[in-house]
Amino acid sequence: MTWRIRVYGIVQGVGFRPTVSRQATAHGIYGTVCNKGPYVEIYAQGKKEKIEGFLNELKENPPKRAAILKINIEDITEENELHFETFDIIESEKTKGEIFVSPDIAICDECKKELFDPKDRRYLHPFINCTCCGPRLTILDALPYDRERTSMKEFPMCPECAKEYTDEKSRRFDAQPVCCNECGPEVYLIGRKERGRDAIIYTRKMISEGKIVAIKGIGGFHLCCDATNEEAVKRLRILKKRPAKPFAVMAKDEKVVKQECVVTKEQEAILTGHQKPILLLDKENDGKLASSVAPGNPKVGVMLPYAPVQLLIFQYDDEIKMPELLVMTSGNTSGAPICREDDEAISELSNLCDAMLSHNRKIRIRSDDTVMDFYKNEPYMIRRSRGYAPLPFMTSTDWKGQVLAVGGELKNTFCIGVDSRFYQSPYVGDLEDLRTVKALQETIHRFQTLLEVEPQAVVCDLHPKYNSTVVAEELGYPIIRVQHHYAHILSCMTENDCEDPVIGVSFDGTGYGTDGTIWGGEILLADYESFERFGSITPFLQIGGDASAKEGWRIAVSMIYGYTKDRKKAWEIIEKLGLCSEQESKVQFTMADRKINAVVSTSVGRLFDAVSAILGIRLKSGFEGEASTALQFVAEAYEQQNILQEQNELVDILIYETEERLILNTKMLVEKITEAKLQGEDSNKLAYLFHEILAQQITAACIKAKEKSGRDKVALSGGVFQNRLLLRLTEEQLAQEGFTVLRHRMIPPNDGGIAIGQAAYGMYQLQNNRRI
Amino acid sequence: MENKTVTMAHGAGGKQTSELIDEVFKAHFANDDLTADDAAVLVPPAGRMAVSTDGFIVSPAFFPGGNIGKLSICGTVNDLACMGAKPLYLTCAFVIEEGYPMEKLEEIATAMEKTAKEAGVHIVSGDTKVAGKGQVDGVFITTTGMGQIEEGVTVGGELAKPGDAIIVTGDIGRHGCTILLEREDFGIDADVTSDCAPLWNTVKAVMDTTHDLHVIRDATRGGVGTVLYEIAGQSNVGIRLNAEAVPVQPEVKGVCGMLGLEPLYLACEGRLVIMASKKEAEAIVETLKKCPYSANAAIIGEVMEEEAGRVIMETEIGTQALLPQPGGELLPRIC
Ligand SMILES: [Fe+3]
Ligand SMILES: [Mg+2]
Ligand SMILES: [Zn+2]
Ligand SMILES: [Zn+2]
C-alpha cells in the first residue's frame, strides 16, 4: 500500500527528514520525504504492518528537538500508481500554509565533545553545530529552512562538510548551518588585525585581566567581563550607565552554578536544557560573584554557554587562566535594542568596552536571552525570547484569519496570529527609544515575510501616546484597539487555551483605561468578546507624570494626604516616615488639591512602590520594579523565618461596593500599615501582611464576582504577578474557595505577554466581524 | 484715582466712558496715529503687510516680570516679528470686570505704553467694554497688530530644511513656571520671573546678520516642544534635540523636577525658535547673545530628513527618546 503522511509541528531544521529516512529504511519502507515548509510530507510504500511500525517509531522516537503537533494520514493506494524502489529525501518545495519556525538551539553534548577533541576536524571551531543544535530563527531569511535561505548561504561547504551533509548516517546529514574550520564563518576583533584563534586568545586575555569585551553570539552582542572581579563589574556599570539593575551571569558549567546558587532538580533540567535561558536563582552565601553583579538582591540571573564561541571563552588550549563566571549583559546602550552587526557595535559599544569580538555570520533577527523564574518548581517566564520564540501557542478554537498584534510599550514583543496559532516574537524592548521603535518595525516586517502573513487587522493598545500604537497606525491596516489590562487577561486565557468566561485579576503597573484614567489593579469579567470592569483597588491620585512611576515616595505622600485629607496631619506622618522634605510635601499637596499633573489611578504597581516607601525599604526605584521587588524580598524573608500566628486584624473591611464598581479597600490597607509602622511594628512583617491582605482582598472580590456572574475560573495576569509571594498567597486562597485558577507559565505575566492577548482578541473579532 | 473702581457706567458710552478713556488710555497711548474717531486713518506700509490678532487672559494678571498689559503687546508684536514684519500699528480691546480697581488698570496701561514704545509700535485704536461682576476675570485684552514685512526674508513653519540648525533665543519655560508658581500655593520660594519681552529688535538683528533664515516662531502656549512638533509636521521633517544643550534656568529645572513637568512644554513669552542653515547658526547665536533678551541663546538640535513628524531627544546617557506628543491630560494647560 501507499500512504501519504503529513507531519506538522517543529519539523524543520531539527534533522527530521534524515531521521524519517533512517527509520523508513530500517522498517523496509520505500518512498520519499520532503519539506513542504508548513509540514513534512512522507510517501510510504510497503506492507501495512511495516508502515505502521515505522509510524510508531517516528512518533515514539522523533528527532530530539522536533515537536510533532499533528499527523495526517491518507491511504492513496487506490488512486495512485506511484512506485518506489528506494527511500529518498527530496529537496524542499515551497508550499503555503501552517508554518513553524524553529527557535535557536543551544550546542548539543556531542558537538561540545567534538569541540574539545583535538583529533576532531572541528576542534575549537566556534561555529560547530549539527542537526540537533545551532542557530535557526536568527539566521533565517525565508522558509522552507534550507541553507540558501539562511545567512549561511555566504559560506559554501567544503567537500568534507558536503559529504557529511549528504550522508544519511552522519549526524550532520541535512544540517543547514553545517560548516568547519575550512569553510565556516570566522571570528575576528573589530578594529584589530587578530582573527580566528588569535582573536579568541586576545579576548580571553583581556577578560582575564579585568577588561570588558563585547562578544557577538547567536542573537546579538553581549558585554562581557569577569563576574568575580568587583572592579571590572563596577567599571561596566559606570560605562553602561546602569548603577544598580542586576547583570546576567554566564557560568562555565552547572558545577559552577551550584557553587554560586541553590539549584533544584527541575531548575537544573532547564539550566542544562537546549534552550539555555537566564534562570533567576537564589544566591548561596559564600559565592564568588562580585557583590555589584546583583546588589542587594537575593537572586541572580544565571545561564550556561549556548554558543560554541562562548564555550571557547571559558576553555581553550592556551595558558590563560579564565574566571568561571562572566557577566553577560545585552550589548546595547541604554534604551537601544541589542546590537546585531558590526556597524551597530562600533557606534554604540565602542565606548563601553575594551575590545569587540565579532564574526561574519549575519544575524537576521535579533534575539535577546530569555529570562525565567521558577514558581512551584515549574518554569515561570519573565522574558520570552531566544530558544522559545517563535514557537507558536495553539488554541483549540477553530479560528480562521491573520492578525498582527503590536504589543505594549515596555518590554515590547509582538504576536502574529494565523488561524489558531499564535507566534510571539522575540523580545524587542522598551519603545521609548527611537532605535527600539525601528527594531520593532523591522522585525515585524521580517516576521511577516517569514510567516507569509498579510494581516487582515492590526491590534494595538488603547493608549493614544504609546509608540506601539503609532507603529500600528502607520502600517495601514484596519486597527483594533484593546484595553491594556483586558489584553493581559486574554493572554492568560490564550496561554491556558481557555474558552470559558473568566474573572480576570489584572494586577499591573499602569495602563490606559477606557475612562481616560490610569488603571492597573482591576477585577474584570472577561471573555473573548468583551469585558466589564467589575472592581478595582481604591483609586488614588498619581501626581507628577513619569516621575511618579519612578519615585514611590510621591505615591505614598499622595495616598497619605488622600486618607488624612489634612495637610498638617499628613505632614506629621510624612515627616516621621522620612518620605520627603516639607517643601516637597507642600508641592504634592497643592498639586493634589488643584489636580495639576495629577491623574486618577488604580495601579497596583504604584501601590507596591508606595508601601515600599512607607516601610522605609525603597523611596524610589533606580530601575523598573526595584522598590516593589525589594518589598517582596523582605516579605519573603519574613515568611521564611516566622509562622504568622495572628489573623489579619489590620483591615476589617476588605472590599466594599460603590455605584460604579466593587472597590478593594487598599486605602484602608495603606492607612493601617502606615499606622502600624509608626507604632514601631517590624517593616518585614508589615511587608508580608501587605501581601497577605492584598490576596484576601482579591479573593473577597472574586467571591463577589462569582456571585454576580456564576464564573468560577480566575485568570491572574499583569506584571505584579511576577511577585511569586503574592501569586502563591492569591492562588492558595482562591483554591480554598473552590476557584479554578489560571496563571501564566510560558508567557510572561508582564507587558512582554500582552501581544498574544491582543492577537487572540483580534482573531475573535475577525471571526465575528466586529469592530473592524 | 485712589480706590476708584470701574463701574458699569464706565462702559455705557456716556460721560464716564470718555473720562475713563481720557484719563487712563489716552494719557498713556498718545501718539500721532491714535484716533479719537471710530477708526484710525493710516498710511499703508510699503510692500507686504502682516496682520495678527490675539486675546489675552492670564491669571494672575500681575506676575513677576510683567502683567497682562505688557503681555498683550509682546504677544502680538512677537507674532508679527516671527513673520519678519516690523510692527507698525496696534489696536486693543478691553473687557473689564465691574469693580476692577482703576489703579490696576492704570498700571496695565503704563506697561502697555512702555512696551509699545520699546517695540516701536503705535497704538492707533481701542475699545472698552465693562462686563458684570463674575462675567470676566479682571481684565481681558485683545490686540491686533499690523507690520511691514522686511524684503528679502521669507520664513514659515513649512520651510524647515534637513540640515538646519535649531536655535532657541534663551532659557525656556520661565513664563509658564512663573504663572504656575504665582497661581498655586506651592510654598516654593523660587526666583523665577517671566521671560515676557518684545522681540522685534531681536528678529531685526538676526535678519541683519543673515537672510538665510527658514523658520522663526515664538514658543508661547505649549512651549518649545509644541512648536517643534508643529514645525516637524508642517515641514515634514524630523527633529533631533540635544537634551543637554537646551537652556533651562536651574530654578525652573528644580520646579519642573518637583512637579514632574517637562520644561519643553512650559510656555514662554519672550523666546523664539529659529531654524536656519547650519553655516549661519554660529553667527546668529553670536548676534543673539548681544541682544538684551537673548543672552542665553543656544543651538539645541538639528533638522533631519528621516523620522518626519517626530521630535527625538538625545540624552546624555545616549538614549534617543521620542519626545511625547504635546497635548493630552497629563499636561495642565498654563497660559
Ligand atoms: Fe501591563
Ligand atoms: Mg496670534
Ligand atoms: Zn550538535
Ligand atoms: Zn567544511
mmCIF file of N, CA and C in Angstrom, chain A residues 206 229 265 403 434 515 649 770:
data_model
loop_
_atom_site.group_PDB
_atom_site.id
_atom_site.type_symbol
_atom_site.label_atom_id
_atom_site.label_comp_id
_atom_site.label_asym_id
_atom_site.label_seq_id
_atom_site.Cartn_x
_atom_site.Cartn_y
_atom_site.Cartn_z
ATOM 1 N N MET A 206 42.122 39.600 27.614
ATOM 2 C CA MET A 206 41.511 40.849 28.082
ATOM 3 C C MET A 206 40.579 40.580 29.263
ATOM 4 N N ASN A 229 35.237 39.805 39.516
ATOM 5 C CA ASN A 229 36.137 40.944 39.667
ATOM 6 C C ASN A 229 35.320 42.217 39.920
ATOM 7 N N LYS A 265 16.366 20.201 41.174
ATOM 8 C CA LYS A 265 16.474 19.246 40.072
ATOM 9 C C LYS A 265 15.771 19.813 38.823
ATOM 10 N N VAL A 403 -3.840 37.999 11.914
ATOM 11 C CA VAL A 403 -3.774 39.282 12.600
ATOM 12 C C VAL A 403 -2.344 39.539 13.076
ATOM 13 N N LEU A 434 13.776 55.634 20.043
ATOM 14 C CA LEU A 434 13.574 55.563 18.611
ATOM 15 C C LEU A 434 14.166 54.293 18.000
ATOM 16 N N ASP A 515 -11.879 54.895 30.582
ATOM 17 C CA ASP A 515 -12.424 56.173 31.024
ATOM 18 C C ASP A 515 -11.371 57.273 31.048
ATOM 19 N N GLU A 649 -5.696 41.427 61.533
ATOM 20 C CA GLU A 649 -6.552 42.312 62.323
ATOM 21 C C GLU A 649 -6.423 43.746 61.852
ATOM 22 N N ARG A 770 -16.544 42.002 13.870
ATOM 23 C CA ARG A 770 -16.941 43.223 14.560
ATOM 24 C C ARG A 770 -15.757 44.163 14.672
#
